[in-house]
Amino acid sequence: MRDWLQLPFSHAGASARHRFNELAARWRRRSLKRLRLFTAIVLPALLVGALFERHYGAWALGLATGAVVALFMSIRDEVPAYIEAWRAGYMGERRTATVLAPLRREGCLVLHDLPDRRTEAYTKGNVDHVLVAPWGVFVLDSKMWGGSVSVDGDAIRVKRIDDDESDESVYDRLAMAVRGQAVRLKEDIEDATSITTWVQAVAVLWCPFEAAVVTSNRVTYVHGDQLADWLARCQEDASAAAR
């Protein structure tokens, strides 16, 4: 944890939201440049045509204006999938933060959007959530994928729900990443306090996940709707072990 407690408070999903806004703004500027070029060339010509041929010229001018407005709204509201993934990322983090927030009333420390000591940079890697409770320490990584999820060792398989013919997407780096975050947090806590502790690596999945809770290779995968109940069971298990 080293310097984490000295960091300014950060809202859940802040870095993902910043990255989405940054990439979306770049894409919109590039796309709107083409639209402005089209508007500057075509609309004046149609306006001149409408002055000389009122019926057909006005019809063409109205059609082109409508097309420009529709294209502008499309560019403003829609972005490519690789950019949209950043929006899904911060939405998942915000939902996890909502689940964790009540735990502060139980004396827990809840932190969001922390720089990963491995990179020391939000844009290259960050820790979504850290929960330090009297009954355990947890590193949580939130994911919101567009499909149903299954866990196979360190691999997460995502199947598009409405497309039976699509191939599965396989994500095999999440487990290693969240385990690494847990190890680094454990080292930081022990360096700062000389207290030996275990840090549980958790992946919070905000997408269809039939198994609900699975532990594989020292990572627990839990559906977001089950997160509060799972943490409560962890608290009960810790209390029982202490008796």
PDB file of C-alpha atoms in Angstrom:
ATOM      1  CA  MET A   1       0.000   0.000   0.000  1.00  0.00           C
ATOM      2  CA  ARG A   2       3.056   2.254   0.526  1.00  0.00           C
ATOM      3  CA  ASP A   3       1.892   5.656  -0.686  1.00  0.00           C
ATOM      4  CA  TRP A   4      -1.700   4.767  -1.564  1.00  0.00           C
ATOM      5  CA  LEU A   5      -3.200   6.364   1.545  1.00  0.00           C
ATOM      6  CA  GLN A   6      -1.480   9.629   0.624  1.00  0.00           C
ATOM      7  CA  LEU A   7      -3.002   9.660  -2.864  1.00  0.00           C
ATOM      8  CA  PRO A   8      -5.893  12.073  -3.564  1.00  0.00           C
ATOM      9  CA  PHE A   9      -9.304  10.393  -3.446  1.00  0.00           C
ATOM     10  CA  SER A  10     -10.289   8.973  -6.806  1.00  0.00           C
ATOM     11  CA  HIS A  11     -13.735   7.927  -7.939  1.00  0.00           C
ATOM     12  CA  ALA A  12     -14.321   4.424  -9.266  1.00  0.00           C
ATOM     13  CA  GLY A  13     -13.714   4.205 -12.996  1.00  0.00           C
ATOM     14  CA  ALA A  14     -12.094   7.649 -13.189  1.00  0.00           C
ATOM     15  CA  SER A  15      -9.126   6.572 -15.313  1.00  0.00           C
ATOM     16  CA  ALA A  16     -11.266   4.407 -17.641  1.00  0.00           C
ATOM     17  CA  ARG A  17     -13.734   7.243 -18.084  1.00  0.00           C
ATOM     18  CA  HIS A  18     -10.911   9.696 -18.800  1.00  0.00           C
ATOM     19  CA  ARG A  19      -9.467   7.306 -21.390  1.00  0.00           C
ATOM     20  CA  PHE A  20     -12.884   6.856 -23.039  1.00  0.00           C
ATOM     21  CA  ASN A  21     -13.449  10.614 -23.238  1.00  0.00           C
ATOM     22  CA  GLU A  22      -9.949  11.139 -24.638  1.00  0.00           C
ATOM     23  CA  LEU A  23     -10.255   8.483 -27.356  1.00  0.00           C
ATOM     24  CA  ALA A  24     -13.846   9.425 -28.231  1.00  0.00           C
ATOM     25  CA  ALA A  25     -12.872  13.084 -28.607  1.00  0.00           C
ATOM     26  CA  ARG A  26     -10.018  12.157 -30.976  1.00  0.00           C
ATOM     27  CA  TRP A  27     -12.273   9.937 -33.082  1.00  0.00           C
ATOM     28  CA  ARG A  28     -15.023  12.571 -33.237  1.00  0.00           C
ATOM     29  CA  ARG A  29     -12.594  15.310 -34.262  1.00  0.00           C
ATOM     30  CA  ARG A  30     -11.228  13.137 -37.051  1.00  0.00           C
ATOM     31  CA  SER A  31     -14.686  12.067 -38.245  1.00  0.00           C
ATOM     32  CA  LEU A  32     -16.225  15.534 -37.997  1.00  0.00           C
ATOM     33  CA  LYS A  33     -13.370  16.956 -40.059  1.00  0.00           C
ATOM     34  CA  ARG A  34     -14.611  14.905 -42.987  1.00  0.00           C
ATOM     35  CA  LEU A  35     -18.207  15.951 -42.311  1.00  0.00           C
ATOM     36  CA  ARG A  36     -17.261  19.627 -42.191  1.00  0.00           C
ATOM     37  CA  LEU A  37     -15.452  19.236 -45.518  1.00  0.00           C
ATOM     38  CA  PHE A  38     -18.571  17.662 -47.045  1.00  0.00           C
ATOM     39  CA  THR A  39     -20.749  20.431 -45.622  1.00  0.00           C
ATOM     40  CA  ALA A  40     -18.474  23.217 -46.867  1.00  0.00           C
ATOM     41  CA  ILE A  41     -18.483  21.853 -50.416  1.00  0.00           C
ATOM     42  CA  VAL A  42     -21.947  20.419 -50.962  1.00  0.00           C
ATOM     43  CA  LEU A  43     -24.363  22.628 -49.010  1.00  0.00           C
ATOM     44  CA  PRO A  44     -23.312  25.960 -50.592  1.00  0.00           C
ATOM     45  CA  ALA A  45     -23.681  24.406 -54.038  1.00  0.00           C
ATOM     46  CA  LEU A  46     -27.152  23.138 -53.190  1.00  0.00           C
ATOM     47  CA  LEU A  47     -28.110  26.498 -51.710  1.00  0.00           C
ATOM     48  CA  VAL A  48     -27.177  28.206 -54.970  1.00  0.00           C
ATOM     49  CA  GLY A  49     -29.156  25.580 -56.854  1.00  0.00           C
ATOM     50  CA  ALA A  50     -32.182  26.187 -54.643  1.00  0.00           C
ATOM     51  CA  LEU A  51     -32.117  29.911 -55.512  1.00  0.00           C
ATOM     52  CA  PHE A  52     -32.385  29.160 -59.248  1.00  0.00           C
ATOM     53  CA  GLU A  53     -34.550  26.030 -59.152  1.00  0.00           C
ATOM     54  CA  ARG A  54     -36.775  26.387 -56.129  1.00  0.00           C
ATOM     55  CA  HIS A  55     -38.597  23.041 -56.227  1.00  0.00           C
ATOM     56  CA  TYR A  56     -35.836  20.520 -56.905  1.00  0.00           C
ATOM     57  CA  GLY A  57     -33.098  22.692 -55.388  1.00  0.00           C
ATOM     58  CA  ALA A  58     -34.975  23.106 -52.098  1.00  0.00           C
ATOM     59  CA  TRP A  59     -35.722  19.366 -51.999  1.00  0.00           C
ATOM     60  CA  ALA A  60     -32.055  18.494 -52.536  1.00  0.00           C
ATOM     61  CA  LEU A  61     -30.931  21.084 -49.983  1.00  0.00           C
ATOM     62  CA  GLY A  62     -33.333  19.715 -47.384  1.00  0.00           C
ATOM     63  CA  LEU A  63     -32.219  16.140 -48.073  1.00  0.00           C
ATOM     64  CA  ALA A  64     -28.533  17.019 -47.748  1.00  0.00           C
ATOM     65  CA  THR A  65     -29.124  19.054 -44.581  1.00  0.00           C
ATOM     66  CA  GLY A  66     -30.991  16.137 -43.019  1.00  0.00           C
ATOM     67  CA  ALA A  67     -28.165  13.790 -43.950  1.00  0.00           C
ATOM     68  CA  VAL A  68     -25.598  16.111 -42.365  1.00  0.00           C
ATOM     69  CA  VAL A  69     -27.617  16.361 -39.147  1.00  0.00           C
ATOM     70  CA  ALA A  70     -28.068  12.575 -39.011  1.00  0.00           C
ATOM     71  CA  LEU A  71     -24.351  11.971 -39.581  1.00  0.00           C
ATOM     72  CA  PHE A  72     -23.441  14.520 -36.909  1.00  0.00           C
ATOM     73  CA  MET A  73     -25.724  12.840 -34.343  1.00  0.00           C
ATOM     74  CA  SER A  74     -24.359   9.414 -35.283  1.00  0.00           C
ATOM     75  CA  ILE A  75     -20.756  10.530 -34.860  1.00  0.00           C
ATOM     76  CA  ARG A  76     -21.576  12.264 -31.583  1.00  0.00           C
ATOM     77  CA  ASP A  77     -23.407   9.296 -30.040  1.00  0.00           C
ATOM     78  CA  GLU A  78     -21.585   6.290 -31.509  1.00  0.00           C
ATOM     79  CA  VAL A  79     -17.924   5.325 -31.264  1.00  0.00           C
ATOM     80  CA  PRO A  80     -15.985   2.236 -32.455  1.00  0.00           C
ATOM     81  CA  ALA A  81     -16.114  -0.888 -30.307  1.00  0.00           C
ATOM     82  CA  TYR A  82     -12.543  -0.548 -29.056  1.00  0.00           C
ATOM     83  CA  ILE A  83     -13.413   2.877 -27.626  1.00  0.00           C
ATOM     84  CA  GLU A  84     -16.818   1.759 -26.328  1.00  0.00           C
ATOM     85  CA  ALA A  85     -15.007  -0.912 -24.285  1.00  0.00           C
ATOM     86  CA  TRP A  86     -13.549   1.857 -22.100  1.00  0.00           C
ATOM     87  CA  ARG A  87     -17.085   3.114 -21.354  1.00  0.00           C
ATOM     88  CA  ALA A  88     -18.130  -0.410 -20.363  1.00  0.00           C
ATOM     89  CA  GLY A  89     -15.044  -0.547 -18.164  1.00  0.00           C
ATOM     90  CA  TYR A  90     -15.888   2.475 -16.074  1.00  0.00           C
ATOM     91  CA  MET A  91     -19.568   1.481 -15.884  1.00  0.00           C
ATOM     92  CA  GLY A  92     -18.534  -1.867 -14.386  1.00  0.00           C
ATOM     93  CA  GLU A  93     -16.225  -0.153 -11.905  1.00  0.00           C
ATOM     94  CA  ARG A  94     -18.979   2.236 -10.821  1.00  0.00           C
ATOM     95  CA  ARG A  95     -21.360  -0.671 -10.204  1.00  0.00           C
ATOM     96  CA  THR A  96     -18.776  -2.472  -8.079  1.00  0.00           C
ATOM     97  CA  ALA A  97     -18.157   0.733  -6.116  1.00  0.00           C
ATOM     98  CA  THR A  98     -21.872   0.935  -5.353  1.00  0.00           C
ATOM     99  CA  VAL A  99     -21.767  -2.581  -3.870  1.00  0.00           C
ATOM    100  CA  LEU A 100     -18.675  -1.814  -1.781  1.00  0.00           C
ATOM    101  CA  ALA A 101     -19.800   1.587  -0.474  1.00  0.00           C
ATOM    102  CA  PRO A 102     -21.971   0.281   2.434  1.00  0.00           C
ATOM    103  CA  LEU A 103     -18.950  -1.598   3.842  1.00  0.00           C
ATOM    104  CA  ARG A 104     -17.440   1.711   4.943  1.00  0.00           C
ATOM    105  CA  ARG A 105     -20.085   1.808   7.668  1.00  0.00           C
ATOM    106  CA  GLU A 106     -18.625  -1.459   8.982  1.00  0.00           C
ATOM    107  CA  GLY A 107     -15.187   0.064   9.424  1.00  0.00           C
ATOM    108  CA  CYS A 108     -13.791  -1.064   6.071  1.00  0.00           C
ATOM    109  CA  LEU A 109     -11.410   0.954   3.914  1.00  0.00           C
ATOM    110  CA  VAL A 110     -12.541   1.108   0.289  1.00  0.00           C
ATOM    111  CA  LEU A 111     -10.249   2.622  -2.356  1.00  0.00           C
ATOM    112  CA  HIS A 112     -10.772   2.962  -6.098  1.00  0.00           C
ATOM    113  CA  ASP A 113      -8.722   3.558  -9.227  1.00  0.00           C
ATOM    114  CA  LEU A 114      -5.251   3.296  -7.747  1.00  0.00           C
ATOM    115  CA  PRO A 115      -1.991   3.292  -9.735  1.00  0.00           C
ATOM    116  CA  ASP A 116      -0.377  -0.120 -10.005  1.00  0.00           C
ATOM    117  CA  ARG A 117       3.098  -0.102  -8.478  1.00  0.00           C
ATOM    118  CA  ARG A 118       4.351  -2.143 -11.448  1.00  0.00           C
ATOM    119  CA  THR A 119       3.678   0.724 -13.851  1.00  0.00           C
ATOM    120  CA  GLU A 120       3.151   3.792 -11.644  1.00  0.00           C
ATOM    121  CA  ALA A 121       0.804   5.156 -14.288  1.00  0.00           C
ATOM    122  CA  TYR A 122      -2.991   5.120 -14.544  1.00  0.00           C
ATOM    123  CA  THR A 123      -2.948   4.916 -18.341  1.00  0.00           C
ATOM    124  CA  LYS A 124      -0.727   1.821 -18.376  1.00  0.00           C
ATOM    125  CA  GLY A 125      -2.346  -0.105 -15.558  1.00  0.00           C
ATOM    126  CA  ASN A 126      -4.431   0.577 -12.503  1.00  0.00           C
ATOM    127  CA  VAL A 127      -6.019  -1.236  -9.599  1.00  0.00           C
ATOM    128  CA  ASP A 128      -9.792  -0.914  -9.873  1.00  0.00           C
ATOM    129  CA  HIS A 129     -10.677  -1.456  -6.195  1.00  0.00           C
ATOM    130  CA  VAL A 130      -9.059  -2.332  -2.871  1.00  0.00           C
ATOM    131  CA  LEU A 131     -11.105  -3.440   0.132  1.00  0.00           C
ATOM    132  CA  VAL A 132      -9.360  -3.571   3.499  1.00  0.00           C
ATOM    133  CA  ALA A 133     -11.743  -5.097   6.033  1.00  0.00           C
ATOM    134  CA  PRO A 134     -11.266  -6.341   9.602  1.00  0.00           C
ATOM    135  CA  TRP A 135     -11.850  -9.813   8.192  1.00  0.00           C
ATOM    136  CA  GLY A 136      -9.766  -9.712   4.998  1.00  0.00           C
ATOM    137  CA  VAL A 137      -8.010  -7.750   2.285  1.00  0.00           C
ATOM    138  CA  PHE A 138      -9.201  -7.894  -1.325  1.00  0.00           C
ATOM    139  CA  VAL A 139      -8.060  -6.596  -4.697  1.00  0.00           C
ATOM    140  CA  LEU A 140     -10.987  -6.417  -7.113  1.00  0.00           C
ATOM    141  CA  ASP A 141     -10.964  -5.978 -10.878  1.00  0.00           C
ATOM    142  CA  SER A 142     -14.293  -5.130 -12.527  1.00  0.00           C
ATOM    143  CA  LYS A 143     -15.200  -6.361 -16.001  1.00  0.00           C
ATOM    144  CA  MET A 144     -18.299  -5.828 -18.143  1.00  0.00           C
ATOM    145  CA  TRP A 145     -18.139  -7.959 -21.279  1.00  0.00           C
ATOM    146  CA  GLY A 146     -20.835  -8.284 -23.924  1.00  0.00           C
ATOM    147  CA  GLY A 147     -21.614 -11.973 -23.567  1.00  0.00           C
ATOM    148  CA  SER A 148     -22.039 -14.917 -21.223  1.00  0.00           C
ATOM    149  CA  VAL A 149     -18.940 -15.894 -19.279  1.00  0.00           C
ATOM    150  CA  SER A 150     -17.396 -19.186 -18.218  1.00  0.00           C
ATOM    151  CA  VAL A 151     -14.104 -19.812 -16.420  1.00  0.00           C
ATOM    152  CA  ASP A 152     -11.601 -22.418 -17.571  1.00  0.00           C
ATOM    153  CA  GLY A 153      -8.467 -22.292 -15.452  1.00  0.00           C
ATOM    154  CA  ASP A 154      -6.916 -18.899 -16.109  1.00  0.00           C
ATOM    155  CA  ALA A 155      -8.975 -18.439 -19.278  1.00  0.00           C
ATOM    156  CA  ILE A 156     -12.268 -16.572 -19.337  1.00  0.00           C
ATOM    157  CA  ARG A 157     -14.468 -17.517 -22.282  1.00  0.00           C
ATOM    158  CA  VAL A 158     -17.060 -15.004 -23.471  1.00  0.00           C
ATOM    159  CA  LYS A 159     -19.830 -16.177 -25.799  1.00  0.00           C
ATOM    160  CA  ARG A 160     -22.099 -13.738 -27.609  1.00  0.00           C
ATOM    161  CA  ILE A 161     -25.609 -14.476 -26.335  1.00  0.00           C
ATOM    162  CA  ASP A 162     -27.587 -13.722 -29.510  1.00  0.00           C
ATOM    163  CA  ASP A 163     -25.084 -15.072 -32.039  1.00  0.00           C
ATOM    164  CA  ASP A 164     -24.718 -18.850 -31.872  1.00  0.00           C
ATOM    165  CA  GLU A 165     -22.361 -18.847 -34.858  1.00  0.00           C
ATOM    166  CA  SER A 166     -19.833 -16.404 -33.395  1.00  0.00           C
ATOM    167  CA  ASP A 167     -16.548 -17.639 -31.995  1.00  0.00           C
ATOM    168  CA  GLU A 168     -15.790 -17.381 -28.310  1.00  0.00           C
ATOM    169  CA  SER A 169     -13.576 -14.566 -27.137  1.00  0.00           C
ATOM    170  CA  VAL A 170     -10.898 -15.796 -24.726  1.00  0.00           C
ATOM    171  CA  TYR A 171      -9.306 -13.525 -22.133  1.00  0.00           C
ATOM    172  CA  ASP A 172      -6.313 -15.165 -20.489  1.00  0.00           C
ATOM    173  CA  ARG A 173      -4.443 -12.225 -18.946  1.00  0.00           C
ATOM    174  CA  LEU A 174      -6.916 -11.096 -16.304  1.00  0.00           C
ATOM    175  CA  ALA A 175      -6.040 -13.826 -13.806  1.00  0.00           C
ATOM    176  CA  MET A 176      -2.316 -13.128 -13.960  1.00  0.00           C
ATOM    177  CA  ALA A 177      -2.888  -9.370 -13.709  1.00  0.00           C
ATOM    178  CA  VAL A 178      -5.148  -9.468 -10.654  1.00  0.00           C
ATOM    179  CA  ARG A 179      -2.931 -12.058  -8.924  1.00  0.00           C
ATOM    180  CA  GLY A 180       0.024  -9.754  -9.487  1.00  0.00           C
ATOM    181  CA  GLN A 181      -1.879  -6.835  -8.005  1.00  0.00           C
ATOM    182  CA  ALA A 182      -2.718  -8.925  -4.945  1.00  0.00           C
ATOM    183  CA  VAL A 183       0.936  -9.921  -4.471  1.00  0.00           C
ATOM    184  CA  ARG A 184       2.127  -6.327  -4.747  1.00  0.00           C
ATOM    185  CA  LEU A 185      -0.485  -5.109  -2.282  1.00  0.00           C
ATOM    186  CA  LYS A 186       0.508  -7.857   0.152  1.00  0.00           C
ATOM    187  CA  GLU A 187       4.153  -6.782  -0.123  1.00  0.00           C
ATOM    188  CA  ASP A 188       3.259  -3.127   0.399  1.00  0.00           C
ATOM    189  CA  ILE A 189       1.165  -3.863   3.494  1.00  0.00           C
ATOM    190  CA  GLU A 190       3.886  -6.023   5.014  1.00  0.00           C
ATOM    191  CA  ASP A 191       6.581  -3.421   4.254  1.00  0.00           C
ATOM    192  CA  ALA A 192       4.504  -0.651   5.846  1.00  0.00           C
ATOM    193  CA  THR A 193       3.153  -2.523   8.884  1.00  0.00           C
ATOM    194  CA  SER A 194       5.277  -5.673   9.345  1.00  0.00           C
ATOM    195  CA  ILE A 195       1.944  -7.529   9.464  1.00  0.00           C
ATOM    196  CA  THR A 196       1.757 -10.715   7.406  1.00  0.00           C
ATOM    197  CA  THR A 197      -1.571 -10.933   5.602  1.00  0.00           C
ATOM    198  CA  TRP A 198      -3.269 -12.656   2.683  1.00  0.00           C
ATOM    199  CA  VAL A 199      -4.719 -10.579  -0.146  1.00  0.00           C
ATOM    200  CA  GLN A 200      -7.533 -12.207  -2.101  1.00  0.00           C
ATOM    201  CA  ALA A 201      -7.615 -11.577  -5.862  1.00  0.00           C
ATOM    202  CA  VAL A 202     -11.168 -11.082  -7.141  1.00  0.00           C
ATOM    203  CA  ALA A 203     -12.613 -10.527 -10.618  1.00  0.00           C
ATOM    204  CA  VAL A 204     -16.093  -8.961 -10.511  1.00  0.00           C
ATOM    205  CA  LEU A 205     -18.051  -9.852 -13.653  1.00  0.00           C
ATOM    206  CA  TRP A 206     -20.968  -7.644 -14.662  1.00  0.00           C
ATOM    207  CA  CYS A 207     -22.258  -9.908 -17.408  1.00  0.00           C
ATOM    208  CA  PRO A 208     -24.149 -13.217 -17.566  1.00  0.00           C
ATOM    209  CA  PHE A 209     -22.190 -15.700 -15.437  1.00  0.00           C
ATOM    210  CA  GLU A 210     -24.143 -18.865 -14.735  1.00  0.00           C
ATOM    211  CA  ALA A 211     -21.716 -20.234 -12.147  1.00  0.00           C
ATOM    212  CA  ALA A 212     -22.057 -16.985 -10.101  1.00  0.00           C
ATOM    213  CA  VAL A 213     -18.926 -17.711  -8.021  1.00  0.00           C
ATOM    214  CA  VAL A 214     -15.854 -19.702  -9.099  1.00  0.00           C
ATOM    215  CA  THR A 215     -12.378 -19.878  -7.535  1.00  0.00           C
ATOM    216  CA  SER A 216      -9.581 -20.991  -9.848  1.00  0.00           C
ATOM    217  CA  ASN A 217      -5.820 -20.683  -9.405  1.00  0.00           C
ATOM    218  CA  ARG A 218      -6.063 -18.259  -6.468  1.00  0.00           C
ATOM    219  CA  VAL A 219      -8.523 -15.932  -8.211  1.00  0.00           C
ATOM    220  CA  THR A 220     -12.206 -15.754  -7.299  1.00  0.00           C
ATOM    221  CA  TYR A 221     -14.610 -14.816 -10.094  1.00  0.00           C
ATOM    222  CA  VAL A 222     -17.931 -13.515  -8.813  1.00  0.00           C
ATOM    223  CA  HIS A 223     -20.955 -12.065 -10.557  1.00  0.00           C
ATOM    224  CA  GLY A 224     -21.489  -8.471  -9.490  1.00  0.00           C
ATOM    225  CA  ASP A 225     -24.978  -9.209  -8.175  1.00  0.00           C
ATOM    226  CA  GLN A 226     -23.477 -11.855  -5.873  1.00  0.00           C
ATOM    227  CA  LEU A 227     -20.547  -9.755  -4.631  1.00  0.00           C
ATOM    228  CA  ALA A 228     -22.175  -8.473  -1.435  1.00  0.00           C
ATOM    229  CA  ASP A 229     -23.343 -11.970  -0.425  1.00  0.00           C
ATOM    230  CA  TRP A 230     -19.951 -13.490  -1.201  1.00  0.00           C
ATOM    231  CA  LEU A 231     -18.147 -10.882   0.903  1.00  0.00           C
ATOM    232  CA  ALA A 232     -20.616 -11.519   3.737  1.00  0.00           C
ATOM    233  CA  ARG A 233     -19.790 -15.226   3.572  1.00  0.00           C
ATOM    234  CA  CYS A 234     -16.082 -14.375   3.702  1.00  0.00           C
ATOM    235  CA  GLN A 235     -16.774 -12.361   6.863  1.00  0.00           C
ATOM    236  CA  GLU A 236     -18.715 -15.241   8.402  1.00  0.00           C
ATOM    237  CA  ASP A 237     -15.935 -17.710   7.556  1.00  0.00           C
ATOM    238  CA  ALA A 238     -13.319 -15.419   9.101  1.00  0.00           C
ATOM    239  CA  SER A 239     -15.396 -15.011  12.268  1.00  0.00           C
ATOM    240  CA  ALA A 240     -15.891 -18.763  12.555  1.00  0.00           C
ATOM    241  CA  ALA A 241     -12.162 -19.402  12.095  1.00  0.00           C
ATOM    242  CA  ALA A 242     -11.326 -16.883  14.816  1.00  0.00           C
ATOM    243  CA  ARG A 243     -13.544 -18.574  17.416  1.00  0.00           C
TER     244      ARG A 243
END
